[in-house]
Coordinates of C-alpha atoms and ligand atoms in Angstrom, one line a residue:
M11 CA 144.9 113.5 188.1
F12 CA 141.3 114.2 187.1
R13 CA 142.3 117.6 185.6
K14 CA 144.9 115.9 183.4
W15 CA 142.3 113.4 182.1
V16 CA 139.8 116.2 181.3
N17 CA 142.5 118.0 179.4
R18 CA 143.1 115.0 177.2
L19 CA 139.4 114.4 176.5
N20 CA 139.0 117.1 173.9
H21 CA 135.4 118.1 173.2
I22 CA 134.9 118.2 169.5
A23 CA 131.9 119.6 167.5
I24 CA 131.2 118.0 164.1
I25 CA 128.8 119.9 161.8
G26 CA 127.2 117.5 159.3
G27 CA 126.2 113.9 159.7
G28 CA 126.8 112.6 156.2
I29 CA 129.5 110.0 155.6
T30 CA 132.2 112.7 156.1
G31 CA 130.9 113.9 159.5
L32 CA 130.3 110.3 160.6
A33 CA 133.8 109.2 159.6
A34 CA 135.2 112.2 161.4
A35 CA 133.2 111.3 164.5
H36 CA 134.7 107.7 164.3
Y37 CA 138.3 108.9 164.0
A38 CA 137.9 111.6 166.7
K39 CA 136.3 109.1 169.1
E40 CA 139.1 106.7 168.4
A41 CA 141.6 109.5 169.3
G42 CA 139.8 109.9 172.7
A43 CA 137.6 112.9 172.0
H44 CA 134.1 113.6 173.2
V45 CA 132.0 114.1 170.1
T46 CA 129.0 116.3 169.6
L47 CA 127.5 116.1 166.1
F48 CA 125.0 118.6 164.7
D49 CA 122.9 118.0 161.6
A50 CA 120.2 120.1 160.1
Q51 CA 118.1 117.1 159.0
D52 CA 116.1 114.7 161.2
R53 CA 118.3 111.7 160.4
L54 CA 122.0 110.8 159.9
G55 CA 123.5 109.8 156.6
G56 CA 123.3 112.9 154.4
K57 CA 123.2 111.7 150.8
I58 CA 123.3 108.1 152.0
K59 CA 119.7 106.9 152.4
T60 CA 118.7 103.3 152.5
I61 CA 115.1 102.3 152.5
Y62 CA 113.9 98.7 153.2
Q63 CA 110.6 97.8 151.6
D64 CA 109.0 94.4 150.7
G65 CA 112.3 92.6 150.8
F66 CA 114.1 95.2 148.6
T67 CA 117.1 97.3 149.8
L68 CA 116.6 100.7 148.1
E69 CA 119.6 103.0 147.9
T70 CA 118.3 106.5 146.9
G71 CA 121.8 108.0 147.1
P72 CA 125.1 106.3 146.7
D73 CA 124.9 102.5 146.3
G74 CA 128.5 101.5 146.7
Y75 CA 132.1 102.7 146.4
M76 CA 135.2 102.1 144.3
A77 CA 136.9 99.0 145.8
R78 CA 140.4 100.2 144.9
K79 CA 140.1 103.1 147.3
A80 CA 141.1 101.4 150.6
T81 CA 140.2 103.8 153.4
L82 CA 136.5 103.1 153.5
T83 CA 137.1 99.3 153.4
S84 CA 139.5 99.7 156.4
L85 CA 136.8 101.7 158.2
I86 CA 134.1 99.1 157.5
T87 CA 136.5 96.4 158.7
D88 CA 137.3 98.4 161.9
L89 CA 133.6 98.6 162.6
G90 CA 133.3 94.8 162.5
L91 CA 131.4 94.8 159.2
G92 CA 134.2 93.2 157.1
D93 CA 132.3 90.0 156.6
R94 CA 129.2 91.9 155.4
L95 CA 131.1 93.5 152.5
V96 CA 129.7 92.6 149.1
R97 CA 131.2 93.1 145.7
S98 CA 129.2 94.4 142.7
K99 CA 128.6 91.8 139.9
T100 CA 130.0 92.6 136.6
G101 CA 128.6 91.9 133.2
T102 CA 128.3 93.6 129.9
S103 CA 127.8 97.3 130.1
Y104 CA 125.9 99.2 127.5
I105 CA 125.6 102.6 126.1
Y106 CA 122.4 103.9 124.5
V107 CA 123.5 105.7 121.4
R108 CA 122.0 106.2 118.0
N109 CA 118.6 104.7 119.2
Q110 CA 120.1 101.5 120.4
L111 CA 121.7 99.8 123.4
R112 CA 125.2 99.0 122.2
Q113 CA 127.8 97.0 124.1
M114 CA 130.8 98.8 125.4
P115 CA 133.8 97.3 123.5
A116 CA 135.6 94.7 125.6
G117 CA 138.7 96.0 127.3
S118 CA 137.5 99.6 127.6
V119 CA 138.6 101.2 130.9
M120 CA 136.8 104.3 132.0
G121 CA 135.8 104.9 128.4
I122 CA 139.3 104.4 127.0
P123 CA 139.6 101.6 124.5
T124 CA 142.6 99.3 125.2
K125 CA 142.0 96.3 123.0
F126 CA 142.4 96.4 119.2
W127 CA 139.9 93.8 117.9
P128 CA 136.9 94.8 120.1
M129 CA 137.5 98.4 119.0
V130 CA 137.6 97.3 115.3
K131 CA 134.4 95.2 115.7
T132 CA 132.3 97.6 117.8
D133 CA 129.3 99.2 116.3
L134 CA 129.6 102.1 118.8
F135 CA 131.7 104.2 116.4
T136 CA 132.0 104.7 112.7
W137 CA 135.2 103.8 110.9
K138 CA 136.1 107.4 110.8
G139 CA 135.7 107.6 114.6
K140 CA 137.8 104.5 115.1
F141 CA 140.5 105.8 112.8
R142 CA 140.5 109.2 114.7
A143 CA 140.8 107.5 118.1
G144 CA 144.0 105.9 116.7
F145 CA 145.6 109.3 116.6
D146 CA 146.1 108.9 120.3
L147 CA 149.0 106.6 119.6
V148 CA 151.0 109.3 117.8
I149 CA 149.9 112.8 118.9
P150 CA 152.0 114.8 121.5
R151 CA 151.0 115.4 125.1
V152 CA 147.9 117.6 125.5
Y153 CA 148.4 118.6 129.2
E154 CA 151.2 121.1 129.5
G155 CA 151.2 121.8 133.3
E156 CA 148.1 124.0 133.4
D157 CA 144.6 122.8 134.2
I158 CA 142.4 122.1 131.3
S159 CA 138.9 120.6 130.9
L160 CA 138.3 116.9 130.4
D161 CA 136.6 117.7 127.2
R162 CA 139.6 119.4 125.7
F163 CA 141.9 116.6 126.9
F164 CA 139.9 113.7 125.5
R165 CA 138.6 115.3 122.4
T166 CA 142.2 116.2 121.3
R167 CA 143.5 112.8 122.1
L168 CA 140.7 110.5 121.0
G169 CA 138.4 112.6 118.8
S170 CA 134.8 113.6 119.1
E171 CA 133.1 110.3 118.4
V172 CA 134.7 108.4 121.2
V173 CA 134.1 111.3 123.6
D174 CA 130.4 111.8 122.7
S175 CA 129.5 108.1 122.5
M176 CA 131.6 106.6 125.3
I177 CA 133.7 108.9 127.5
E178 CA 131.1 111.7 128.2
P179 CA 128.2 109.4 129.2
L180 CA 130.5 107.3 131.4
L181 CA 132.7 110.0 133.2
S182 CA 130.2 112.8 133.4
G183 CA 127.8 110.4 135.2
I184 CA 130.3 110.2 138.1
Y185 CA 130.1 114.0 138.8
N186 CA 126.7 114.5 137.2
G187 CA 128.3 117.2 135.1
T188 CA 129.6 118.0 131.7
L189 CA 133.1 117.3 130.5
D190 CA 133.7 120.8 129.2
D191 CA 133.4 122.2 132.7
M192 CA 135.3 119.5 134.5
S193 CA 138.9 120.0 135.6
I194 CA 141.3 117.2 134.7
E195 CA 143.6 118.0 137.6
S196 CA 140.8 117.7 140.2
T197 CA 138.7 114.9 138.7
F198 CA 140.9 112.4 136.9
P199 CA 144.5 113.4 137.5
Q200 CA 145.5 109.8 136.8
F201 CA 145.0 110.5 133.1
I202 CA 147.6 113.3 133.3
T203 CA 150.0 110.8 135.0
I204 CA 149.4 108.3 132.2
E205 CA 149.9 110.8 129.5
Q206 CA 153.1 112.0 131.1
K207 CA 154.4 108.5 131.3
T208 CA 153.4 106.8 128.1
R209 CA 152.0 109.8 126.1
S210 CA 149.3 107.6 124.6
L211 CA 146.2 107.0 126.8
I212 CA 145.4 103.7 124.9
L213 CA 148.8 102.3 125.6
G214 CA 148.9 103.6 129.2
M215 CA 145.5 102.2 130.2
K216 CA 146.4 98.9 128.5
A217 CA 149.6 98.7 130.6
L218 CA 147.6 99.4 133.8
T219 CA 144.9 96.7 133.1
P220 CA 145.7 93.7 135.3
P221 CA 146.0 90.4 133.5
V222 CA 143.0 88.0 133.9
Q223 CA 143.9 85.6 136.8
A224 CA 143.4 81.9 136.3
G225 CA 140.4 80.7 138.3
V226 CA 138.9 84.1 139.0
K227 CA 135.4 84.4 137.4
P228 CA 134.8 87.8 135.7
S229 CA 131.7 88.1 138.0
D230 CA 134.0 88.2 141.0
T231 CA 135.9 91.2 139.8
G232 CA 133.3 93.9 140.3
K233 CA 134.9 97.3 140.9
F234 CA 132.5 98.4 143.6
L235 CA 131.9 97.4 147.2
S236 CA 128.9 97.9 149.5
I237 CA 127.6 96.0 152.6
D238 CA 124.8 93.5 152.5
Q239 CA 122.4 95.6 154.5
G240 CA 123.0 98.6 152.3
L241 CA 125.0 101.7 153.1
G242 CA 122.4 102.6 155.8
G243 CA 124.1 99.8 157.8
L244 CA 127.3 101.7 157.7
V245 CA 125.6 104.8 159.0
E246 CA 124.1 102.9 161.9
A247 CA 127.5 101.3 162.7
L248 CA 129.1 104.8 162.9
R249 CA 126.3 106.2 165.1
P250 CA 127.8 105.0 168.5
S251 CA 130.9 107.2 167.8
I252 CA 128.8 110.2 168.6
D253 CA 128.4 111.1 172.3
R254 CA 125.9 113.8 171.8
L255 CA 123.7 114.0 168.7
E256 CA 121.8 117.1 167.8
L257 CA 119.5 116.5 164.8
K258 CA 117.2 119.1 163.3
T259 CA 119.8 121.6 164.5
V260 CA 121.2 124.1 161.9
V261 CA 124.5 125.6 162.7
Q262 CA 124.6 129.2 161.6
S263 CA 128.2 130.2 162.0
V264 CA 131.6 129.1 163.2
R265 CA 134.4 131.0 164.9
P266 CA 137.5 129.5 166.5
H267 CA 136.2 127.3 169.4
E268 CA 132.7 128.7 168.9
V269 CA 129.6 127.3 167.2
T270 CA 126.5 129.5 166.8
L271 CA 123.2 127.6 166.2
A272 CA 120.3 129.0 164.2
N273 CA 118.3 129.5 167.4
G274 CA 121.0 131.9 168.6
K275 CA 122.6 129.6 171.2
V276 CA 126.4 129.7 171.3
E277 CA 128.4 126.6 172.3
R278 CA 132.2 126.4 172.9
F279 CA 134.4 123.4 171.9
D280 CA 138.1 122.6 171.8
G281 CA 137.9 121.8 168.2
I282 CA 135.4 122.0 165.3
I283 CA 135.1 120.0 162.1
I284 CA 133.0 121.3 159.3
A285 CA 131.6 118.4 157.3
T286 CA 128.5 120.0 155.7
S287 CA 127.3 120.0 152.2
P288 CA 129.4 122.4 150.0
N289 CA 126.8 125.2 149.9
A290 CA 127.0 125.7 153.6
L291 CA 130.7 126.6 153.9
G292 CA 130.4 130.3 152.9
S293 CA 127.6 131.1 155.3
L294 CA 129.3 129.3 158.2
L295 CA 132.7 130.9 157.9
H296 CA 132.1 134.2 156.2
I297 CA 135.5 134.3 154.6
P298 CA 135.8 135.0 150.8
E299 CA 137.7 131.8 150.1
A300 CA 134.8 129.7 151.7
E301 CA 132.2 131.8 150.0
R302 CA 133.9 131.2 146.6
L303 CA 133.7 127.5 147.1
S304 CA 130.1 127.6 148.1
K305 CA 129.2 129.6 145.0
L306 CA 130.9 127.1 142.6
K307 CA 128.7 125.3 140.2
R308 CA 126.6 122.5 141.6
T309 CA 124.3 120.2 139.7
S310 CA 121.0 118.5 140.5
S311 CA 119.7 115.0 139.8
M312 CA 116.7 112.9 140.7
T313 CA 117.0 109.2 141.3
V314 CA 113.9 107.0 140.6
L315 CA 113.8 103.5 141.8
A316 CA 111.3 101.1 140.4
A317 CA 110.6 97.6 141.6
F318 CA 109.1 95.0 139.3
D319 CA 108.4 91.3 139.0
E320 CA 111.4 90.1 137.0
S321 CA 109.2 88.9 134.1
E322 CA 108.0 92.5 133.6
V323 CA 111.5 93.7 132.7
D324 CA 113.2 93.2 129.4
A325 CA 116.8 93.4 130.7
L326 CA 119.8 92.1 128.8
D327 CA 122.7 90.3 130.4
G328 CA 124.6 93.0 132.2
T329 CA 124.3 95.6 134.9
G330 CA 122.8 98.5 133.1
Y331 CA 123.6 101.4 130.8
V332 CA 124.5 105.0 130.4
I333 CA 122.8 107.2 127.8
A334 CA 124.6 109.5 125.4
K335 CA 123.5 113.2 125.5
S336 CA 122.8 113.1 121.7
E337 CA 119.8 110.9 122.4
G338 CA 117.8 113.8 124.0
N339 CA 116.6 111.5 126.8
A340 CA 116.0 112.9 130.3
L341 CA 117.7 109.9 131.8
T342 CA 121.5 109.8 132.0
A343 CA 121.7 106.2 133.1
C344 CA 119.8 103.2 134.3
S345 CA 121.2 100.5 136.6
W346 CA 119.8 97.1 136.8
M347 CA 120.3 96.9 140.6
H348 CA 119.1 93.4 141.0
K349 CA 121.9 92.3 138.7
K350 CA 124.6 94.6 139.9
W351 CA 123.7 94.0 143.6
P352 CA 121.7 90.7 143.9
H353 CA 121.2 91.3 147.6
M354 CA 119.0 94.4 146.8
A355 CA 116.0 92.5 145.4
P356 CA 114.2 89.3 146.4
Q357 CA 114.3 86.3 144.2
G358 CA 112.2 86.7 141.1
K359 CA 112.0 90.5 141.4
A360 CA 113.8 93.3 139.5
L361 CA 115.0 96.7 140.7
L362 CA 115.8 99.5 138.3
R363 CA 117.4 102.8 139.2
M364 CA 117.1 105.7 136.8
Y365 CA 118.9 109.0 137.0
I366 CA 117.3 112.1 135.7
G367 CA 119.9 114.6 134.4
S368 CA 120.5 118.0 135.8
E369 CA 119.0 120.0 132.9
Y370 CA 115.7 118.1 133.1
V371 CA 115.3 118.6 136.8
P372 CA 114.0 122.3 137.0
P373 CA 110.6 121.6 135.3
L374 CA 110.1 118.6 137.7
L375 CA 110.9 120.5 140.9
H376 CA 107.2 121.2 141.8
E377 CA 105.9 117.8 140.5
D378 CA 104.9 115.1 143.0
D379 CA 106.7 111.8 143.3
V380 CA 104.1 109.9 141.1
S381 CA 104.5 112.4 138.3
V382 CA 108.3 112.3 138.5
A383 CA 108.3 108.5 138.5
T384 CA 105.8 108.4 135.6
F385 CA 108.0 110.8 133.6
A386 CA 111.2 108.7 134.3
L387 CA 109.4 105.4 133.3
D388 CA 108.2 107.0 130.0
E389 CA 111.7 108.0 129.2
L390 CA 112.9 104.5 130.1
R391 CA 110.4 102.9 127.8
R392 CA 111.9 104.8 124.9
I393 CA 114.9 102.5 125.5
Q394 CA 113.8 99.2 127.0
K395 CA 110.5 97.4 127.7
V396 CA 109.2 97.4 131.2
G397 CA 105.7 96.6 132.6
K398 CA 103.9 98.0 135.5
P399 CA 106.1 98.6 138.6
L400 CA 105.2 97.2 142.0
F401 CA 106.2 100.5 143.5
T402 CA 108.5 103.5 142.9
K403 CA 110.6 105.8 145.0
V404 CA 111.9 109.2 144.1
E405 CA 114.8 111.1 145.6
R406 CA 115.7 114.7 144.8
H407 CA 119.3 115.8 144.9
I408 CA 118.9 119.5 144.3
Q409 CA 122.1 121.6 143.7
T410 CA 124.1 119.2 145.8
M411 CA 126.7 117.7 143.5
P412 CA 129.8 119.9 143.5
Q413 CA 131.4 120.5 140.1
Y414 CA 135.2 120.5 140.0
E415 CA 135.6 123.1 137.3
V416 CA 138.9 124.1 135.7
G417 CA 141.0 125.9 138.4
H418 CA 139.2 124.1 141.3
K419 CA 142.5 123.0 142.9
Q420 CA 143.6 126.6 143.3
D421 CA 140.3 127.5 144.9
V422 CA 140.6 124.7 147.4
K423 CA 144.3 125.6 148.2
A424 CA 143.3 129.2 148.8
F425 CA 140.5 128.1 151.1
E426 CA 142.7 125.7 153.1
E427 CA 145.4 128.3 153.5
A428 CA 142.8 130.8 154.8
L429 CA 141.3 128.2 157.2
A430 CA 144.7 127.2 158.5
K431 CA 144.8 130.6 160.3
W432 CA 141.7 129.6 162.3
D433 CA 142.7 127.8 165.5
G434 CA 141.1 124.4 166.0
V435 CA 138.8 124.6 163.0
E436 CA 139.0 122.1 160.1
A437 CA 136.9 121.3 157.1
C438 CA 136.4 118.2 155.0
G439 CA 134.0 116.6 152.6
A440 CA 133.0 116.3 148.9
I441 CA 133.8 119.9 147.9
L442 CA 137.5 119.5 148.5
H443 CA 139.4 116.5 147.4
G444 CA 137.0 114.1 145.7
V445 CA 133.2 113.3 145.8
G446 CA 133.4 109.5 146.2
L447 CA 132.6 108.0 149.6
P448 CA 136.2 106.9 150.2
D449 CA 137.4 110.4 149.3
C450 CA 135.1 111.8 151.9
V451 CA 136.3 109.3 154.5
D452 CA 139.9 110.2 153.6
S453 CA 139.3 113.9 154.0
A454 CA 137.6 113.3 157.4
K455 CA 140.5 111.3 158.6
K456 CA 142.9 114.0 157.6
A457 CA 140.8 116.7 159.3
V458 CA 140.9 114.8 162.6
A459 CA 144.6 114.3 162.3
K460 CA 145.1 118.0 161.7
L461 CA 143.2 118.9 164.8
N462 CA 145.9 117.1 166.7
L463 CA 143.5 116.3 169.5
E464 CA 145.8 115.9 172.5
Q465 CA 147.4 119.3 171.9
L466 CA 144.1 121.2 171.5
V467 CA 143.6 124.0 174.0
T468 CA 140.8 122.9 176.3
V469 CA 138.2 125.7 176.5
Ligands
FAD283 C1 122.5 110.5 143.5 C2 124.0 110.3 144.0 C3 124.6 109.1 143.9 C4 125.9 108.9 144.3 N1 126.5 107.7 144.1 C5 127.7 107.5 144.7 C6 128.3 106.2 144.7 O1 127.6 105.2 144.3 N2 129.5 106.1 145.2 C7 130.2 107.1 145.8 O2 131.3 106.9 146.2 N3 129.7 108.4 145.8 C8 128.5 108.6 145.3 N4 127.9 109.8 145.3 C9 128.7 110.9 146.0 C10 128.6 110.8 147.5 O3 127.4 110.2 147.9 C11 128.7 112.1 148.2 O4 129.8 112.9 147.7 C12 128.9 112.0 149.7 O5 127.9 111.1 150.2 C13 129.0 113.3 150.4 O6 129.0 113.1 151.8 P1 129.2 114.3 152.8 O7 129.1 113.7 154.2 O8 130.4 115.1 152.5 O9 127.9 115.3 152.5 P2 126.4 115.0 152.7 O10 126.0 113.6 152.6 O11 125.7 116.0 151.9 O12 126.2 115.4 154.3 C14 126.3 116.8 154.7 C15 125.3 116.9 155.9 O13 125.5 118.2 156.4 C16 124.3 118.7 156.9 N5 124.3 120.1 157.0 C17 124.5 121.0 155.9 N6 124.5 122.3 156.4 C18 124.4 122.2 157.7 C19 124.3 123.2 158.8 N7 124.4 124.5 158.5 N8 124.1 122.8 160.0 C20 124.0 121.5 160.3 N9 124.0 120.5 159.4 C21 124.2 120.9 158.1 C22 123.3 118.1 155.9 O14 122.0 118.1 156.5 C23 123.9 116.8 155.6 O15 123.3 115.8 156.4 C24 126.6 110.0 144.9 C25 125.9 111.3 145.1 C26 124.6 111.4 144.7 C27 123.9 112.7 144.9

């Protein structure tokens, strides 16, 4: 009887305690496993880091997730945090281009204009640019079954002005990359589907935009969700899924059923889930397919949070802005967090979050936090007026953001086929099928399902 029970209680090792590893721990625990989690850092959360200071909730990594991707919402609800979900506020979004903050034309969805009059009236593009965007209605399909860059796809369909002034600053911000590197198949395959279906992106996106429902205020339709204590609350809620937590523990390599730690200790498990940051895959597995993924381009960024008395910030009505590359500003975006997420700042205070773009990061690498914050604020003041901050916080994300370049899907397929030959080892996380938090949770759920816990050989 006891023997049977032990066989069913598979002992699983999870490597990496970011959202992917934590979600894997939750699903493995739910399936009856005994979970050991290793993380190199001295804390859980990986890129998720929430700091509480003077009544502010400071997110130095992700601040929310796309509401339409349901897996994470289900997980949060399962954890009993459903009533703590908060939706981002909406408002006008701006783009800083040609030395001015300009409103995004109403009806633009992910940078694609879908309404005629706002497009006619906007000062974001010249008449020539607007006319060129209209070609989208008549030109043939651009995607012909082979992966191409987002840059080529959008530039052909909508012309350079719409790409440089609206699409590039919006979409490249999500991956912290550049459109000419980014694979359409791996980043935004929905645009391929739309083009296949309606040929025109403008008409396709228009058809997808839900009609405004009577009684629903625009401010209630924010596209992002978080929880009211910040994403750090999610990390804490996932912690009890771990039976044995080994922080400050670097895993050096993985073999079927075997984990070798950096201190030389070897531990055996029934199943192993790798949920590390992308750069660790190659050195852990030593197979060419994993090494190839680890060597793929990754970009860096720095986030700078600055808290103010609200009277010290000259913010327009809205939630923030992105900045076109042509402006030569080191910042790629600035979110007015107190407007996007009112729970993040006390009454009468303002919280701004600035993102320093990848190419401006190397010269700042050896600067201290005060110098980085001063640099970011100087760049910000080229765009909007702000006074003296109450405090600032800097977070460095160095070489951590995986870039899904053209051909990425094939690299992932080759890696997954190679790993399938390893008994009881699965991998998941932002390098594979999407960088967003819900994508990471999805991949963790699939990895646990693939381990097929009850049938694992007990070692
Ligand atoms: C600035 C920024 C803002 C973002 N904003 C958003 C957002 O608003 N919404 C959204 O959906 N997504 C956002 N993302 C993307 C998202 O945060 C990440 O894709 C996601 O958090 C990755 O989670 P992960 O668990 O896969 O990896 P990580 O969070 O990187 O965790 C991996 C963990 O593995 C550990 N590890 C690595 N190697 C080893 C080893 N050898 N041994 C032991 N442990 C190891 C690391 O210490 C780390 O804790 C943002 C990303 C960044 C950088």
